Short mmCIF file of C-alpha atoms in Angstrom, two decimals:
data_model
loop_
_atom_site.label_atom_id
_atom_site.label_comp_id
_atom_site.label_asym_id
_atom_site.label_seq_id
_atom_site.Cartn_x
_atom_site.Cartn_y
_atom_site.Cartn_z
CA MET A 1 -214.04 30.19 93.94
CA LYS A 2 -215.39 29.36 90.27
CA SER A 3 -212.09 28.81 89.62
CA ALA A 4 -211.64 26.18 92.34
CA VAL A 5 -214.97 24.73 91.60
CA GLY A 6 -213.81 24.26 87.76
CA SER A 7 -210.82 22.72 89.02
CA VAL A 8 -212.39 20.13 91.10
CA LYS A 9 -214.83 18.59 88.20
CA ASN A 10 -211.93 18.74 86.08
CA THR A 11 -210.16 16.72 88.49
CA SER A 12 -212.89 14.49 89.21
CA LEU A 13 -213.87 14.01 85.26
CA SER A 14 -209.96 12.85 84.86
CA VAL A 15 -210.15 10.53 87.56
CA ILE A 16 -213.18 9.17 85.87
CA PHE A 17 -211.90 8.91 82.77
CA SER A 18 -208.63 7.12 83.94
CA ASP A 19 -210.65 4.61 85.92
CA PHE A 20 -212.40 3.92 82.79
CA LYS A 21 -209.33 3.36 80.93
CA GLU A 22 -207.84 1.25 83.39
CA ILE A 23 -211.37 -0.59 84.23
CA THR A 24 -211.82 -1.79 80.23
CA LYS A 25 -208.08 -2.08 79.93
CA ALA A 26 -207.85 0.63 77.16
CA LYS A 27 -204.45 -0.42 75.90
CA LEU A 28 -205.13 -3.95 75.40
CA ALA A 29 -208.78 -3.03 73.95
CA ILE A 30 -207.13 -1.12 71.46
CA SER A 31 -204.67 -3.85 70.53
CA VAL A 32 -207.65 -6.26 70.27
CA VAL A 33 -209.62 -4.05 67.91
CA PHE A 34 -206.60 -3.28 65.79
CA SER A 35 -206.35 -7.04 65.26
CA SER A 36 -210.37 -6.76 64.40
CA ILE A 37 -209.43 -4.15 61.67
CA ALA A 38 -206.73 -5.92 60.28
CA GLY A 39 -209.26 -9.02 59.69
CA TYR A 40 -211.56 -6.85 58.32
CA PHE A 41 -209.18 -5.50 55.68
CA LEU A 42 -208.18 -8.89 54.91
CA GLY A 43 -211.74 -10.15 54.18
CA ALA A 44 -213.13 -7.12 52.86
CA TYR A 45 -214.13 -6.83 48.85
CA GLU A 46 -214.84 -2.98 49.68
CA VAL A 47 -213.78 -1.11 52.47
CA GLU A 48 -216.69 0.83 54.19
CA ILE A 49 -215.85 3.36 57.02
CA THR A 50 -219.10 2.92 58.36
CA SER A 51 -218.28 -0.64 59.04
CA ILE A 52 -214.83 -0.37 60.63
CA LEU A 53 -216.17 2.57 62.75
CA LEU A 54 -219.13 0.11 63.78
CA LEU A 55 -216.15 -2.59 64.32
CA THR A 56 -214.04 -0.15 66.24
CA PHE A 57 -216.90 0.97 68.83
CA GLY A 58 -218.29 -2.59 68.96
CA GLY A 59 -214.84 -4.53 69.56
CA TYR A 60 -213.50 -1.49 72.15
CA CYS A 61 -217.01 -2.13 74.16
CA MET A 62 -216.97 -6.03 74.15
CA VAL A 63 -213.23 -5.96 75.37
CA GLY A 64 -213.93 -3.61 77.44
CA ALA A 65 -217.16 -5.74 78.87
CA SER A 66 -215.05 -8.57 79.19
CA ASN A 67 -212.39 -6.77 81.53
CA ALA A 68 -214.73 -4.78 83.59
CA TYR A 69 -216.81 -8.38 84.51
CA ASN A 70 -213.49 -10.05 84.93
CA GLN A 71 -212.04 -7.27 87.64
CA ILE A 72 -215.72 -7.34 89.12
CA ILE A 73 -215.46 -11.17 89.60
CA GLU A 74 -211.39 -10.89 90.77
CA LYS A 75 -211.90 -7.97 93.02
CA ASP A 76 -210.61 -9.82 96.15
CA LEU A 77 -207.81 -11.56 94.37
CA ASP A 78 -206.80 -8.26 92.60
CA ALA A 79 -206.54 -6.64 96.10
CA LEU A 80 -203.64 -9.30 96.57
CA MET A 81 -201.50 -8.50 93.90
CA ASN A 82 -198.99 -5.34 93.70
CA ARG A 83 -200.01 -4.98 89.93
CA THR A 84 -203.51 -4.88 90.47
CA LYS A 85 -203.98 -3.77 93.87
CA ASN A 86 -204.78 0.10 92.58
CA ARG A 87 -206.90 -0.81 90.12
CA PRO A 88 -210.58 1.01 90.42
CA ILE A 89 -212.71 -1.53 92.42
CA PRO A 90 -209.91 -2.62 95.08
CA SER A 91 -208.64 0.78 95.60
CA GLY A 92 -212.22 1.77 96.48
CA ARG A 93 -212.38 4.23 93.64
CA MET A 94 -215.16 2.69 92.06
CA SER A 95 -217.99 0.80 93.36
CA VAL A 96 -218.97 -2.96 92.27
CA LYS A 97 -222.52 -1.31 91.25
CA ASN A 98 -220.95 1.18 89.02
CA ALA A 99 -218.23 -1.16 87.68
CA LEU A 100 -221.15 -3.72 86.75
CA ALA A 101 -223.38 -0.99 85.12
CA THR A 102 -220.27 0.12 83.04
CA ALA A 103 -219.68 -3.36 81.93
CA ILE A 104 -223.70 -4.04 81.32
CA THR A 105 -223.62 -0.90 79.02
CA LEU A 106 -220.59 -1.90 77.19
CA THR A 107 -221.94 -5.24 76.48
CA VAL A 108 -225.40 -4.02 75.13
CA LEU A 109 -223.66 -1.43 73.35
CA GLY A 110 -221.21 -3.69 71.73
CA VAL A 111 -223.41 -6.21 70.90
CA VAL A 112 -225.73 -3.81 69.17
CA ALA A 113 -223.10 -2.16 67.14
CA LEU A 114 -221.46 -5.67 66.23
CA PHE A 115 -225.20 -7.00 64.95
CA ALA A 116 -225.33 -4.04 62.66
CA LEU A 117 -222.44 -5.65 60.75
CA SER A 118 -223.93 -9.24 61.01
CA PRO A 119 -225.68 -11.31 63.62
CA LYS A 120 -222.50 -13.55 63.18
CA THR A 121 -220.27 -11.07 64.39
CA ALA A 122 -222.56 -10.00 67.34
CA MET A 123 -222.36 -13.98 67.95
CA PHE A 124 -218.69 -14.75 68.08
CA GLY A 125 -218.31 -11.18 69.97
CA ALA A 126 -221.13 -12.44 72.64
CA ILE A 127 -219.24 -16.06 72.40
CA SER A 128 -215.90 -14.31 73.68
CA ILE A 129 -217.48 -12.38 76.54
CA PHE A 130 -218.86 -15.64 77.84
CA LEU A 131 -216.02 -17.80 77.78
CA TYR A 132 -213.67 -15.01 78.82
CA THR A 133 -215.85 -14.22 82.32
CA SER A 134 -217.67 -17.67 82.90
CA VAL A 135 -215.08 -19.99 82.12
CA TYR A 136 -211.45 -18.60 81.72
CA THR A 137 -211.99 -16.26 84.56
CA PRO A 138 -213.23 -18.80 87.19
CA LEU A 139 -210.49 -21.29 85.95
CA LYS A 140 -207.51 -18.98 86.92
CA THR A 141 -207.14 -20.21 90.31
CA LYS A 142 -208.36 -23.87 89.27
CA THR A 143 -206.01 -25.16 86.65
CA PRO A 144 -203.07 -24.34 84.21
CA LEU A 145 -205.59 -25.21 81.80
CA SER A 146 -207.30 -21.81 82.09
CA VAL A 147 -204.86 -20.45 79.41
CA PHE A 148 -205.88 -22.95 76.83
CA VAL A 149 -209.68 -21.85 77.46
CA GLY A 150 -208.52 -18.14 77.36
CA ALA A 151 -207.23 -18.64 73.94
CA PHE A 152 -210.33 -19.33 72.46
CA PRO A 153 -211.77 -15.51 73.07
CA GLY A 154 -208.46 -14.41 72.76
CA ALA A 155 -208.24 -15.54 69.16
CA ILE A 156 -211.54 -14.46 68.13
CA PRO A 157 -210.63 -10.62 67.22
CA PHE A 158 -208.48 -11.55 64.55
CA MET A 159 -211.21 -13.58 62.89
CA LEU A 160 -213.91 -11.22 64.16
CA GLY A 161 -212.88 -8.53 61.54
CA TRP A 162 -213.11 -10.85 58.56
CA VAL A 163 -216.42 -12.12 59.82
CA ALA A 164 -217.49 -8.64 59.97
CA ALA A 165 -216.52 -7.97 56.53
CA THR A 166 -217.83 -11.14 54.85
CA ASP A 167 -220.42 -12.09 56.75
CA ASP A 168 -218.92 -15.63 56.53
CA PHE A 169 -216.91 -18.10 58.42
CA GLY A 170 -214.83 -20.35 56.62
CA ILE A 171 -211.20 -21.48 56.09
CA GLU A 172 -209.91 -18.18 56.33
CA PRO A 173 -210.86 -16.62 59.47
CA GLY A 174 -210.42 -20.12 60.75
CA THR A 175 -206.78 -19.55 59.50
CA LEU A 176 -206.44 -16.23 61.39
CA PHE A 177 -208.30 -17.74 64.27
CA MET A 178 -205.47 -20.37 64.96
CA ILE A 179 -202.68 -17.88 64.15
CA GLN A 180 -203.83 -15.55 67.35
CA PHE A 181 -204.72 -19.03 69.25
CA PHE A 182 -201.44 -20.48 69.09
CA TRP A 183 -199.58 -17.08 69.26
CA GLN A 184 -200.85 -16.70 73.07
CA PHE A 185 -199.49 -19.66 74.80
CA PRO A 186 -196.05 -18.18 74.21
CA HIS A 187 -197.24 -14.70 75.01
CA PHE A 188 -199.29 -14.92 78.30
CA TRP A 189 -196.58 -17.85 79.68
CA ALA A 190 -193.94 -15.51 79.51
CA LEU A 191 -196.26 -12.94 81.08
CA GLY A 192 -196.95 -15.84 83.77
CA TRP A 193 -193.58 -16.52 83.72
CA MET A 194 -192.87 -12.79 85.02
CA LEU A 195 -195.52 -12.36 87.23
CA ASP A 196 -195.39 -15.81 88.75
CA GLU A 197 -194.55 -14.76 92.45
CA ASP A 198 -197.20 -12.03 92.06
CA TYR A 199 -199.64 -14.52 90.65
CA LYS A 200 -199.18 -17.35 93.28
CA LYS A 201 -200.54 -14.75 95.81
CA ALA A 202 -203.85 -14.55 94.32
CA GLY A 203 -203.58 -18.55 93.86
CA PHE A 204 -203.49 -18.02 89.98
CA LYS A 205 -202.32 -21.15 88.12
CA MET A 206 -201.04 -19.66 84.92
CA LEU A 207 -197.94 -21.88 83.96
CA PRO A 208 -198.51 -24.97 82.38
CA THR A 209 -196.34 -27.34 84.64
CA GLY A 210 -196.97 -24.73 87.71
CA LYS A 211 -193.29 -24.00 87.94
CA LYS A 212 -190.74 -21.73 85.86
CA ASP A 213 -188.83 -24.61 84.90
CA LYS A 214 -187.56 -26.56 81.64
CA GLY A 215 -190.75 -28.04 81.26
CA THR A 216 -193.04 -24.96 80.80
CA ALA A 217 -190.17 -23.42 78.52
CA LEU A 218 -190.38 -26.63 76.46
CA GLN A 219 -194.23 -25.80 76.00
CA ILE A 220 -193.34 -22.47 74.96
CA ILE A 221 -190.86 -23.71 72.26
CA LEU A 222 -193.26 -26.18 70.90
CA TYR A 223 -196.38 -23.72 70.64
CA THR A 224 -194.45 -20.78 69.30
CA ILE A 225 -193.08 -23.62 66.34
CA TRP A 226 -196.76 -24.30 65.68
CA MET A 227 -197.33 -20.77 65.64
CA ILE A 228 -195.14 -20.10 62.67
CA VAL A 229 -195.93 -22.96 60.97
CA ILE A 230 -199.76 -21.65 60.86
CA SER A 231 -198.57 -17.92 60.01
CA ILE A 232 -197.28 -19.28 57.28
CA VAL A 233 -199.69 -21.89 55.96
CA PRO A 234 -201.44 -19.41 53.62
CA VAL A 235 -198.27 -19.23 51.40
CA PHE A 236 -199.19 -22.38 50.11
CA GLY A 237 -202.39 -21.70 48.57
CA PHE A 238 -204.59 -23.83 50.57
CA THR A 239 -206.27 -21.01 52.73
CA GLY A 240 -209.08 -19.56 49.93
CA ARG A 241 -208.60 -15.92 49.59
CA LEU A 242 -206.34 -15.78 52.58
CA THR A 243 -203.20 -15.63 50.80
CA LEU A 244 -199.66 -14.58 51.31
CA SER A 245 -196.49 -13.57 48.82
CA ILE A 246 -193.23 -15.17 49.10
CA PRO A 247 -191.48 -12.26 50.54
CA ALA A 248 -194.37 -11.50 53.21
CA ALA A 249 -193.93 -14.99 54.03
CA VAL A 250 -190.24 -14.64 54.60
CA ILE A 251 -190.79 -11.51 56.61
CA VAL A 252 -193.41 -13.61 59.07
CA LEU A 253 -191.08 -16.53 59.05
CA MET A 254 -188.10 -14.42 60.05
CA ALA A 255 -190.36 -12.55 62.82
CA GLY A 256 -191.32 -16.01 64.30
CA LEU A 257 -187.74 -17.18 64.41
CA VAL A 258 -187.14 -13.95 66.69
CA MET A 259 -189.72 -15.26 68.93
CA LEU A 260 -188.60 -18.96 68.64
CA PHE A 261 -184.72 -17.61 69.26
CA PHE A 262 -186.23 -15.96 72.87
CA ALA A 263 -187.94 -18.99 73.57
CA PHE A 264 -184.84 -21.21 73.21
CA LYS A 265 -183.19 -18.48 75.32
CA LEU A 266 -185.77 -19.07 77.98
CA TYR A 267 -185.17 -22.75 78.19
CA ASP A 268 -181.58 -22.31 78.61
CA LYS A 269 -181.68 -19.07 81.55
CA ARG A 270 -185.23 -19.64 83.11
CA ASP A 271 -185.06 -15.93 84.34
CA ASN A 272 -187.49 -13.19 84.10
CA PRO A 273 -185.59 -10.81 82.19
CA THR A 274 -185.73 -13.32 79.32
CA ALA A 275 -189.01 -13.97 79.91
CA ARG A 276 -189.88 -10.20 79.28
CA LYS A 277 -187.89 -10.14 76.35
CA LEU A 278 -189.70 -13.13 74.78
CA MET A 279 -193.04 -11.41 75.72
CA LEU A 280 -192.06 -8.26 74.00
CA ALA A 281 -191.20 -9.80 70.92
CA SER A 282 -194.43 -11.70 71.00
CA VAL A 283 -196.40 -8.67 71.21
CA THR A 284 -194.09 -7.02 68.12
CA TYR A 285 -194.58 -10.41 65.98
CA ILE A 286 -198.47 -10.39 66.30
CA SER A 287 -198.86 -6.45 65.39
CA LEU A 288 -196.45 -7.02 62.65
CA ILE A 289 -197.39 -10.09 60.98
CA GLN A 290 -201.03 -8.58 60.71
CA VAL A 291 -199.53 -5.37 59.37
CA VAL A 292 -197.47 -7.62 56.73
CA TYR A 293 -200.58 -9.84 55.79
CA VAL A 294 -202.80 -6.51 55.12
CA ILE A 295 -200.03 -4.71 53.14
CA ASP A 296 -199.39 -7.95 51.12
CA LYS A 297 -203.11 -8.45 49.89
CA PHE A 298 -203.07 -4.75 48.56
CA ILE A 299 -199.81 -4.41 46.89
#
């Protein structure tokens, strides 16, 4: 009997933990925290473990809160799409009340943790939550420009790490912001291309032309080119303490050209498998260049 009760408790805790990961989009949150930590290493004069822990905890809380608010707002729309209908709220495993309590708690904890690093860090974190939930989310069913708006909070994490390390905003974090800003367009449009049919069930307008056509593919190509240009700008010495050696710039350029190759392939084929390859290449790109930037600084 005791064993059965213990098994039920373990199962309940497992479900609660699983739903917490899903409502905060744990994988996405971890990737965002990774970007912030990379930015921190680039900006830090001296690495402090306490600062890294605060940035990690605060960053996860802020991203998790944004995702929780998003799923509360879009609960009825999520129920219409195959990829989201089993999320905690539309599936009925979590009430809106509990989801809101989770989101508010994460917001408070995140702001406090980031404020402990610096007021500017907390301010940018709070701005990202506001833009994501109050501007980007409502616009998704109104206009394809929602992707442009969403690119602003999405570009903050890489920059946030630098601000957390220096308590300063200048050309260096601005450049990191622009790299991740331009990267989001090919990434999310490739994802939007793959999920276009599902998105249309909820009325989401994610592709720039509204269609999986050459116009959308051309814009993906153009934003990929801008992303590559911004990513190698530090090699020319115009970006203050944010620098890049020639070998590192070559690696960044080659990685960008791989993305550009798939962007051109999408223009030619205009099919989901090619869009998926581009999306995967974009995920590899942003992680790779952040690692390259950090390693280049310390060698």
